[in-house]
Short mmCIF file of C-alpha atoms and ligand atoms in Angstrom, two decimals:
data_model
loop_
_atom_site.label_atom_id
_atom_site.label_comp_id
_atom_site.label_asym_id
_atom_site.label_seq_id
_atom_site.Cartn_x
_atom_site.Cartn_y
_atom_site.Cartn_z
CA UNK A 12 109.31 113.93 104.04
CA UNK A 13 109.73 110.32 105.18
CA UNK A 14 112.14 108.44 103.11
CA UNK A 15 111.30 105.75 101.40
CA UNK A 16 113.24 103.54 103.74
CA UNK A 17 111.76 104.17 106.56
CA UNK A 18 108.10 103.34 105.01
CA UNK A 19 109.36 99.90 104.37
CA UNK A 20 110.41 99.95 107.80
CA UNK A 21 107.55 100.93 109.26
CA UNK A 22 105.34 99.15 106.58
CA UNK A 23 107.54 95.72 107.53
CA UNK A 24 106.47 96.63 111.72
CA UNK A 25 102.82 97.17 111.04
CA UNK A 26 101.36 94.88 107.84
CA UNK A 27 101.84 91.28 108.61
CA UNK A 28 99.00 90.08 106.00
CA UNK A 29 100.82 89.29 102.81
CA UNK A 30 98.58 90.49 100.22
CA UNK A 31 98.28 93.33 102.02
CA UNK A 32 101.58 94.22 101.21
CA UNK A 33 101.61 93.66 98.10
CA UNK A 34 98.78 95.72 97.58
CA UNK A 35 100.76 98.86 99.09
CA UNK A 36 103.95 98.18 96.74
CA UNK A 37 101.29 97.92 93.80
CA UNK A 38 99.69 101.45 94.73
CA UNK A 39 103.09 102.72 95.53
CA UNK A 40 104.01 101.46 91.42
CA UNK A 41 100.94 102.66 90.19
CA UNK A 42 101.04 105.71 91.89
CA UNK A 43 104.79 106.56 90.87
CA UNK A 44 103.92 105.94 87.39
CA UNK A 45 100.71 108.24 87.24
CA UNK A 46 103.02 111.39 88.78
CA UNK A 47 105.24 110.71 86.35
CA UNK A 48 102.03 110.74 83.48
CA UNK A 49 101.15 114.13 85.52
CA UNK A 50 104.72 115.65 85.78
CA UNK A 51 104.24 115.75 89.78
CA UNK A 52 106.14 114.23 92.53
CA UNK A 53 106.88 110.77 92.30
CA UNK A 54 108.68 109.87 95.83
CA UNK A 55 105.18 111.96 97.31
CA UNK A 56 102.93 110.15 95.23
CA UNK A 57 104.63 106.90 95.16
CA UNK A 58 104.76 106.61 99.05
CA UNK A 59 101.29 107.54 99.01
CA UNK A 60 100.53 104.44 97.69
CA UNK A 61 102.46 102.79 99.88
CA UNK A 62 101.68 104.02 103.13
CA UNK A 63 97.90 104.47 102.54
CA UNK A 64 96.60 101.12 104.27
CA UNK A 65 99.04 101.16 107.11
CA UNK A 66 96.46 101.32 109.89
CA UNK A 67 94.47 98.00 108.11
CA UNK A 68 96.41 95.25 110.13
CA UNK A 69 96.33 97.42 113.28
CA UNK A 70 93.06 97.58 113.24
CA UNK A 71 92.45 93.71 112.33
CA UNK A 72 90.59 95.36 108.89
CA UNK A 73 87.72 96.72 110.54
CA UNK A 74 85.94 98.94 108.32
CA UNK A 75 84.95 101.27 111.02
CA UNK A 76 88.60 102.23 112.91
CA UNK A 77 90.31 102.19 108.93
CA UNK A 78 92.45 104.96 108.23
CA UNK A 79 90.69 106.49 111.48
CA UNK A 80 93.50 104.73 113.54
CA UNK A 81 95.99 106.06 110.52
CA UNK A 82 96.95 108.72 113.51
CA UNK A 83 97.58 106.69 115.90
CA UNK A 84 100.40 104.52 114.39
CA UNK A 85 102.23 108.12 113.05
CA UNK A 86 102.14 109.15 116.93
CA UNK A 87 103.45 105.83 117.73
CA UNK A 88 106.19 105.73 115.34
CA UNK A 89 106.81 110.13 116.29
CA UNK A 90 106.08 110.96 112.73
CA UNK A 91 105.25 114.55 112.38
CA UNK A 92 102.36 115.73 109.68
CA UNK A 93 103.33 118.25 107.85
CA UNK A 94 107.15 117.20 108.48
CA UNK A 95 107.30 113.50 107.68
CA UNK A 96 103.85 112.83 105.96
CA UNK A 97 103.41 116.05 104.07
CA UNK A 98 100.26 117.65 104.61
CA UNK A 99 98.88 116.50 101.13
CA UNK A 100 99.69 113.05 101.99
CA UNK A 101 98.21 112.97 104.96
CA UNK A 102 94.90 114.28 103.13
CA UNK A 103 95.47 112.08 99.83
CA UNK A 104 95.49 109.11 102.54
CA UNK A 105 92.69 110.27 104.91
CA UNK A 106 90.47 111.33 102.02
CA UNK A 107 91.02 107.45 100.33
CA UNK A 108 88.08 106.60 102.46
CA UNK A 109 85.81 109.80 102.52
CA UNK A 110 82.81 107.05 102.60
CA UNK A 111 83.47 106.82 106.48
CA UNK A 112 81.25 108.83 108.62
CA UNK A 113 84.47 110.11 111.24
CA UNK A 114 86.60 111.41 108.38
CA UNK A 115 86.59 114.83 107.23
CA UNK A 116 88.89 115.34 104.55
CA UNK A 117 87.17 114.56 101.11
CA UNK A 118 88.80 113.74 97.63
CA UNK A 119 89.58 117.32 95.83
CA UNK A 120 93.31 117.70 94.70
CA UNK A 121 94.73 115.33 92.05
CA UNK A 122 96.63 113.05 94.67
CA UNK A 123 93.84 112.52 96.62
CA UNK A 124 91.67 111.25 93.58
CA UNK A 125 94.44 109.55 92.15
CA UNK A 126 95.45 107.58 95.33
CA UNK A 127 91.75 106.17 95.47
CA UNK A 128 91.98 105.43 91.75
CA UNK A 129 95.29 103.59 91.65
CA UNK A 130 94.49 101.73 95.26
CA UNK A 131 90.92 100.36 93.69
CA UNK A 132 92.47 99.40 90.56
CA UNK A 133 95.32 97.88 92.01
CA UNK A 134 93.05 95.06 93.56
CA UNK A 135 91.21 94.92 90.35
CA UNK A 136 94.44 94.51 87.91
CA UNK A 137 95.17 91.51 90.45
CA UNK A 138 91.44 90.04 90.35
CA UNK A 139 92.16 90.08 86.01
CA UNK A 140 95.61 88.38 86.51
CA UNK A 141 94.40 85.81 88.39
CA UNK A 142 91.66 84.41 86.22
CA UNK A 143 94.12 84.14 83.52
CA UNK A 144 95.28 80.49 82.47
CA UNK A 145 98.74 81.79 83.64
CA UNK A 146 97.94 83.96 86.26
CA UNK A 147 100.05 86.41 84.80
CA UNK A 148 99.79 90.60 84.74
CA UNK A 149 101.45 90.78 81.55
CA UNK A 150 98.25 88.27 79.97
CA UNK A 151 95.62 91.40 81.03
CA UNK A 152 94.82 93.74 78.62
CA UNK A 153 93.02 97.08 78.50
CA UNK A 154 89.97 95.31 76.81
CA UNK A 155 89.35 92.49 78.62
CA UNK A 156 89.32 95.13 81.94
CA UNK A 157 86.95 97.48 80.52
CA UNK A 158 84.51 94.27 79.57
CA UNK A 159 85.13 93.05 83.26
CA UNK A 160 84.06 96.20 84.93
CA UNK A 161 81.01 96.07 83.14
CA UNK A 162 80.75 92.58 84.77
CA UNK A 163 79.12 93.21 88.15
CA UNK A 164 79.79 89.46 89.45
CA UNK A 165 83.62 89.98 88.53
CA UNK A 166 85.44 91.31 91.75
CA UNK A 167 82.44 92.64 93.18
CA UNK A 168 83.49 94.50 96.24
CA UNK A 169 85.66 96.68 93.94
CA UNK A 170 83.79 100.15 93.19
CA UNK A 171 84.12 101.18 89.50
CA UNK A 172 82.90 104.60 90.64
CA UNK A 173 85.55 105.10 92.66
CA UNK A 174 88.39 104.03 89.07
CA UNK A 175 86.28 105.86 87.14
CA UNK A 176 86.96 109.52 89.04
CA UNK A 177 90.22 109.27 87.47
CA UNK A 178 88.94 110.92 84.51
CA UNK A 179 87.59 114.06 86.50
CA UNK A 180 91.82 114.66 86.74
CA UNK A 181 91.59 114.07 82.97
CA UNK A 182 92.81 110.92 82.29
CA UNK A 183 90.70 108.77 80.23
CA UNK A 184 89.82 104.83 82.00
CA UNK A 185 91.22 103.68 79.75
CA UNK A 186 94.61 105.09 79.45
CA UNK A 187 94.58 104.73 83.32
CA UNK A 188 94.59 100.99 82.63
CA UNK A 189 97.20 101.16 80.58
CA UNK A 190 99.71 103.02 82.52
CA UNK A 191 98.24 100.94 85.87
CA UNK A 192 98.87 97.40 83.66
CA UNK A 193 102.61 98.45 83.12
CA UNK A 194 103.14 99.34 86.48
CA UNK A 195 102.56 95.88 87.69
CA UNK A 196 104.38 94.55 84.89
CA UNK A 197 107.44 96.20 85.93
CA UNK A 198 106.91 94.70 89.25
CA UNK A 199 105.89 91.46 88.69
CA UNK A 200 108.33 89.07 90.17
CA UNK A 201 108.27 90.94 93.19
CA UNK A 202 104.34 90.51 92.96
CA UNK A 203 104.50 86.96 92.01
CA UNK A 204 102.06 87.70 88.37
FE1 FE2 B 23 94.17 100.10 99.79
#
């Protein structure tokens, strides 16, 4: 499997957009954290999370070539599925976006629900954070989230759905807040919340 270091490195070649970024370290934390809630593998789950968006810079985040262009860049950069991007991986990432009409692989094993999950809440968590008076992750808590999903102005173009299938892998919304809030708190200078 890739090592972590060479993500970052190709990560660092291929997302210029800063939030974007930030967004893959925050799935990668959320993600690590959840395999560890599961008992599976961190370094596959956490790098995951971090490699899942790769493609959206490359392809100037059109909707249409996302994660459809995912291929492309591991050809570019020689890395091997099955080798370097584990075949669940490569699945977990490709099935992240099962709403496209091109891609194939659709959300079934616990990775590939859980990557959706913890990338949609991710952007979420942030949303929260930001409309505190400080701005801060550690001001969010589990109740004000659950009253803002049921706010369908608040970060609209998030898809509760899509949180919500965390609890067909048995983990209850709001527990998955929970563990998702401390993630980013044990990130957040590196996050800037
Ligand atoms: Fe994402």
């Amino acid at each position: 499997m890739i090592t972590r270091e060479k993500a970052i490195e190709v990560l660092d070649k291929y997302i210029t957009t800063p939030w974007l970024k930030m967004h893959m370290r925050e799935s990668e934390a959320i993600m690590r954290e959840l395999a560890k809630h599961f008992g599976e593998d961190e370094e596959l789950w956490g790098l995951s999370g971090l490699l899942h968006d790769l493609d959206f810079d490359y392809v100037n985040k059109d909707p249409k070539r996302h994660v459809v262009e995912f291929d492309t860049l591991l050809e570019k950069e020689n890395l091997k599925v099955g080798e370097d991007i584990p075949e669940e991986m490569y699945h977990a990432i490709k099935a992240h976006y099962e709403e496209h009409p091109d891609i194939t692989q659709e959300r079934e094993s616990k990775l590939d629900i859980a990557l959706a999950a913890a990338e949609t809440i991710s952007g979420f968590l942030v949303a929260c954070s930001l409309v505190q008076p400080d701005k801060k992750i550690a001001s969010v808590n589990v109740e004000s989230v659950m009253k803002k999903f049921k706010k369908k102005d608040f970060a609209k173009a998030v898809r509760r759905e899509v949180i919500y299938e965390i609890e067909e892998i048995g983990l209850p919304v709001e527990e998955f807040i929970k563990i998702s809030l401390k993630s980013l708190c044990d990130i957040s200078d590196e996050i800037g919340l």
